[in-house]
Amino acid sequence: MSRVTRTLIGVSAYVEPAGWAVWRNVPAVLVPEAYVRAVTRAGGRAVVLPPDDRDADVLRVLDGLILAGGADVEPARYGQLPGPRTQTRPLRDAGELTLLTGALAAEVPVLGICRGMQLLTIAYGGSLHQHLPDVVGHERHRPAPGVYGAHPVRFAPGSLAARAMAGVDRVNSYHHQGVADPGRLAVTGWADDGVVEAVEDPDRPFVLGVQWHPENEADPRPVDALVAAAYDRAAGRLSDPRQ
């Protein structure tokens, strides 16, 4: 190839019982189509990645990585016992952390969404609040099953999050856990109640976590920013004769 066309963006997938046609409760690899639409809209091609902790070799052909939302991360990974409301998927944790470790080593752009931001936090030595309402005293971040909340948000001036979200002061919300300690990540976004809404690694070209679900926004700017960073990385690799 002499030029970049569509960048390949890996999207980590769920493994959940699903039903379609005559089939019911079949273990399936799936991801909400909103992620795919957001990547396509931004000019990329989504590649769905089932949980697999054998290796991260797929990163050789990917230009960017999205860690998607979903179930809670296993609390043992940040030194806690599971609380009564914590629901985990350990196989997914293992597969995504394998991908994330490989992506960081190769400087592949990474966007963590909701659970994905929490996984980033844990990979960087941080920890979580297992049930946010116990901390903030309300359930506005997840008002009801399947119902998104919405709340004001602010970003640290000059941060990657602020650049990606310029002019945005309100986001959606669907989570019951949150960042307690960001570890080695910088906190660059906050809800009006102080809940951490964005984290990033300022020492890498593009490592960003957002607590909301931009794929379900009409203007999914963090996904746009990831695809743009992936495009720049792919273009740089093509122009480098050592690649």
Short mmCIF file of C-alpha atoms in Angstrom, two decimals:
data_model
loop_
_atom_site.label_atom_id
_atom_site.label_comp_id
_atom_site.label_asym_id
_atom_site.label_seq_id
_atom_site.Cartn_x
_atom_site.Cartn_y
_atom_site.Cartn_z
CA MET A 1 0.00 0.00 0.00
CA SER A 2 1.26 3.47 -0.84
CA ARG A 3 -1.42 5.34 1.11
CA VAL A 4 -3.78 4.88 4.03
CA THR A 5 -7.39 4.13 3.14
CA ARG A 6 -9.57 3.05 6.07
CA THR A 7 -7.81 2.42 9.34
CA LEU A 8 -8.53 -0.87 11.12
CA ILE A 9 -9.91 -0.32 14.62
CA GLY A 10 -10.19 -3.31 16.93
CA VAL A 11 -13.24 -3.32 19.22
CA SER A 12 -13.20 -5.70 22.17
CA ALA A 13 -16.30 -7.88 22.29
CA TYR A 14 -18.63 -9.42 24.82
CA VAL A 15 -19.32 -13.14 25.24
CA GLU A 16 -22.93 -13.38 26.43
CA PRO A 17 -25.99 -15.63 25.97
CA ALA A 18 -27.92 -14.26 23.01
CA GLY A 19 -30.97 -15.09 20.93
CA TRP A 20 -31.86 -14.69 17.26
CA ALA A 21 -34.26 -16.42 14.86
CA VAL A 22 -35.07 -19.79 16.51
CA TRP A 23 -31.98 -19.78 18.74
CA ARG A 24 -32.14 -18.87 22.43
CA ASN A 25 -29.43 -18.44 25.08
CA VAL A 26 -26.61 -19.30 22.71
CA PRO A 27 -23.15 -18.19 23.91
CA ALA A 28 -22.24 -15.50 21.38
CA VAL A 29 -19.44 -13.07 20.63
CA LEU A 30 -21.11 -9.70 20.17
CA VAL A 31 -20.74 -5.97 20.50
CA PRO A 32 -23.44 -3.27 20.23
CA GLU A 33 -23.63 -2.00 16.66
CA ALA A 34 -23.27 1.56 17.94
CA TYR A 35 -19.52 0.99 18.27
CA VAL A 36 -19.26 -0.15 14.66
CA ARG A 37 -21.36 2.76 13.41
CA ALA A 38 -19.22 5.26 15.30
CA VAL A 39 -15.98 3.83 13.89
CA THR A 40 -17.40 3.73 10.36
CA ARG A 41 -18.72 7.28 10.65
CA ALA A 42 -15.23 8.43 11.66
CA GLY A 43 -13.69 6.83 8.58
CA GLY A 44 -12.38 3.58 10.07
CA ARG A 45 -13.28 -0.09 9.73
CA ALA A 46 -14.27 -1.92 12.91
CA VAL A 47 -12.76 -5.33 13.63
CA VAL A 48 -14.56 -7.22 16.41
CA LEU A 49 -12.16 -8.95 18.81
CA PRO A 50 -13.40 -11.89 20.92
CA PRO A 51 -11.73 -12.44 24.32
CA ASP A 52 -8.40 -14.23 23.75
CA ASP A 53 -5.47 -14.03 26.15
CA ARG A 54 -3.10 -16.27 24.18
CA ASP A 55 -1.29 -13.33 22.57
CA ALA A 56 -1.76 -9.86 21.13
CA ASP A 57 -0.55 -10.69 17.61
CA VAL A 58 -3.67 -9.19 16.02
CA LEU A 59 -2.26 -5.75 16.88
CA ARG A 60 0.19 -6.18 14.00
CA VAL A 61 -2.64 -5.41 11.59
CA LEU A 62 -4.64 -2.95 13.71
CA ASP A 63 -4.23 0.82 13.73
CA GLY A 64 -6.24 1.50 16.89
CA LEU A 65 -8.03 -0.25 19.75
CA ILE A 66 -11.33 0.42 21.52
CA LEU A 67 -11.95 -1.30 24.85
CA ALA A 68 -15.74 -1.44 24.93
CA GLY A 69 -18.17 -1.21 27.83
CA GLY A 70 -19.70 -4.15 29.62
CA ALA A 71 -19.55 -6.06 32.90
CA ASP A 72 -17.41 -5.18 35.91
CA VAL A 73 -13.69 -5.91 36.07
CA GLU A 74 -12.67 -8.62 38.55
CA PRO A 75 -11.90 -6.77 41.84
CA ALA A 76 -9.01 -9.13 42.64
CA ARG A 77 -7.10 -7.29 39.90
CA TYR A 78 -7.03 -4.23 42.13
CA GLY A 79 -6.74 -5.96 45.47
CA GLN A 80 -10.37 -6.13 46.60
CA LEU A 81 -12.99 -8.78 47.22
CA PRO A 82 -16.13 -8.54 45.07
CA GLY A 83 -19.01 -6.56 46.50
CA PRO A 84 -22.62 -7.82 46.40
CA ARG A 85 -23.46 -5.85 43.23
CA THR A 86 -20.28 -6.64 41.28
CA GLN A 87 -20.76 -8.85 38.21
CA THR A 88 -17.58 -9.91 36.43
CA ARG A 89 -16.33 -11.59 33.24
CA PRO A 90 -12.81 -12.85 34.10
CA LEU A 91 -12.14 -14.29 30.63
CA ARG A 92 -12.85 -10.93 29.10
CA ASP A 93 -10.56 -9.22 31.61
CA ALA A 94 -7.71 -11.54 30.66
CA GLY A 95 -8.17 -11.10 26.92
CA GLU A 96 -8.52 -7.32 27.03
CA LEU A 97 -5.56 -6.84 29.35
CA THR A 98 -3.45 -8.90 26.95
CA LEU A 99 -4.52 -6.61 24.09
CA LEU A 100 -4.00 -3.48 26.18
CA THR A 101 -0.50 -4.49 27.27
CA GLY A 102 0.45 -5.16 23.66
CA ALA A 103 -1.13 -1.93 22.42
CA LEU A 104 0.75 0.16 24.98
CA ALA A 105 4.03 -1.53 24.09
CA ALA A 106 3.46 -0.85 20.38
CA GLU A 107 2.02 2.66 20.95
CA VAL A 108 -1.23 1.71 19.22
CA PRO A 109 -3.85 4.40 19.99
CA VAL A 110 -6.25 3.20 22.70
CA LEU A 111 -9.70 4.45 23.69
CA GLY A 112 -11.33 2.91 26.77
CA ILE A 113 -15.10 3.38 27.01
CA CYS A 114 -16.89 2.95 30.36
CA ARG A 115 -15.64 -0.49 31.49
CA GLY A 116 -12.74 0.11 29.10
CA MET A 117 -11.72 3.23 31.04
CA GLN A 118 -11.91 1.25 34.28
CA LEU A 119 -9.74 -1.49 32.77
CA LEU A 120 -7.21 1.16 31.71
CA THR A 121 -7.18 2.46 35.27
CA ILE A 122 -6.45 -0.98 36.67
CA ALA A 123 -3.72 -1.63 34.09
CA TYR A 124 -2.07 1.60 35.26
CA GLY A 125 -2.12 0.54 38.91
CA GLY A 126 -5.36 2.21 39.98
CA SER A 127 -8.53 1.02 41.68
CA LEU A 128 -12.32 1.39 41.48
CA HIS A 129 -15.34 2.17 43.59
CA GLN A 130 -17.35 -1.02 43.20
CA HIS A 131 -20.75 0.66 43.64
CA LEU A 132 -20.75 4.38 42.96
CA PRO A 133 -24.11 5.20 44.61
CA ASP A 134 -22.50 4.23 47.94
CA VAL A 135 -19.95 7.02 47.35
CA VAL A 136 -21.95 9.82 45.71
CA GLY A 137 -25.33 9.12 47.30
CA HIS A 138 -27.40 8.94 44.12
CA GLU A 139 -27.98 6.80 41.02
CA ARG A 140 -27.97 9.45 38.31
CA HIS A 141 -25.05 7.74 36.53
CA ARG A 142 -27.30 4.71 35.93
CA PRO A 143 -30.89 5.75 36.62
CA ALA A 144 -32.51 2.39 35.79
CA PRO A 145 -31.71 -0.82 33.90
CA GLY A 146 -31.18 0.06 30.24
CA VAL A 147 -31.72 3.79 30.87
CA TYR A 148 -28.91 6.29 30.26
CA GLY A 149 -28.50 9.27 32.51
CA ALA A 150 -27.01 12.62 31.51
CA HIS A 151 -24.93 15.10 33.47
CA PRO A 152 -22.59 18.08 33.13
CA VAL A 153 -18.90 17.43 32.55
CA ARG A 154 -15.74 19.54 32.58
CA PHE A 155 -12.25 18.82 31.27
CA ALA A 156 -8.74 19.86 32.23
CA PRO A 157 -7.61 22.67 29.90
CA GLY A 158 -5.07 21.56 27.32
CA SER A 159 -5.71 17.85 27.88
CA LEU A 160 -6.41 15.29 25.17
CA ALA A 161 -9.94 14.95 26.55
CA ALA A 162 -10.49 18.71 26.37
CA ARG A 163 -9.24 18.85 22.78
CA ALA A 164 -11.42 15.93 21.72
CA MET A 165 -14.49 17.33 23.50
CA ALA A 166 -14.09 21.04 22.75
CA GLY A 167 -17.43 22.79 23.27
CA VAL A 168 -19.11 19.83 24.98
CA ASP A 169 -20.29 20.30 28.57
CA ARG A 170 -22.76 17.41 28.97
CA VAL A 171 -22.49 13.65 28.35
CA ASN A 172 -24.56 10.52 28.76
CA SER A 173 -23.97 7.97 31.51
CA TYR A 174 -24.56 4.29 32.28
CA HIS A 175 -22.33 2.82 34.98
CA HIS A 176 -22.45 1.84 38.63
CA GLN A 177 -18.69 1.75 39.21
CA GLY A 178 -16.11 4.50 38.98
CA VAL A 179 -12.45 5.38 39.35
CA ALA A 180 -11.28 5.65 42.96
CA ASP A 181 -7.52 5.89 42.32
CA PRO A 182 -6.32 6.60 38.74
CA GLY A 183 -2.92 5.02 39.34
CA ARG A 184 -0.37 6.44 36.90
CA LEU A 185 -3.02 8.00 34.66
CA ALA A 186 -3.90 11.69 34.72
CA VAL A 187 -7.50 12.55 35.55
CA THR A 188 -8.69 15.08 32.95
CA GLY A 189 -12.49 14.98 33.17
CA TRP A 190 -15.04 15.22 35.97
CA ALA A 191 -18.81 15.09 36.36
CA ASP A 192 -20.54 17.78 38.39
CA ASP A 193 -20.54 15.47 41.44
CA GLY A 194 -16.78 14.89 41.19
CA VAL A 195 -16.95 11.44 39.58
CA VAL A 196 -13.97 10.86 37.27
CA GLU A 197 -15.12 11.04 33.66
CA ALA A 198 -11.83 10.99 31.70
CA VAL A 199 -8.31 9.70 32.23
CA GLU A 200 -5.30 9.72 29.92
CA ASP A 201 -1.59 9.01 29.67
CA PRO A 202 0.05 12.30 28.64
CA ASP A 203 3.33 10.49 27.92
CA ARG A 204 1.85 8.48 25.04
CA PRO A 205 0.48 9.68 21.70
CA PHE A 206 -3.11 8.55 22.37
CA VAL A 207 -4.30 6.70 25.46
CA LEU A 208 -7.68 8.01 26.60
CA GLY A 209 -10.43 6.64 28.81
CA VAL A 210 -13.95 8.07 29.01
CA GLN A 211 -16.56 6.98 31.52
CA TRP A 212 -19.55 7.78 29.32
CA HIS A 213 -20.68 6.10 26.08
CA PRO A 214 -19.69 8.31 23.12
CA GLU A 215 -20.75 5.62 20.64
CA ASN A 216 -24.32 6.39 21.68
CA GLU A 217 -23.96 10.14 21.26
CA ALA A 218 -24.99 11.92 18.07
CA ASP A 219 -21.46 13.39 17.95
CA PRO A 220 -19.10 10.61 19.16
CA ARG A 221 -16.00 12.80 19.38
CA PRO A 222 -13.68 10.46 21.35
CA VAL A 223 -14.16 7.81 18.65
CA ASP A 224 -13.44 10.41 15.97
CA ALA A 225 -10.26 11.39 17.82
CA LEU A 226 -9.14 7.76 18.11
CA VAL A 227 -9.66 7.08 14.41
CA ALA A 228 -7.77 10.27 13.53
CA ALA A 229 -4.86 9.21 15.76
CA ALA A 230 -4.91 5.74 14.20
CA TYR A 231 -4.83 7.30 10.73
CA ASP A 232 -1.81 9.42 11.66
CA ARG A 233 -0.01 6.37 13.05
CA ALA A 234 -0.77 4.31 9.94
CA ALA A 235 0.38 7.14 7.66
CA GLY A 236 3.59 7.49 9.64
CA ARG A 237 4.30 3.77 9.34
CA LEU A 238 3.79 3.90 5.57
CA SER A 239 6.19 6.82 5.22
CA ASP A 240 8.86 5.14 7.37
CA PRO A 241 11.11 2.96 5.19
CA ARG A 242 11.97 0.80 8.20
CA GLN A 243 8.35 -0.37 8.52
#
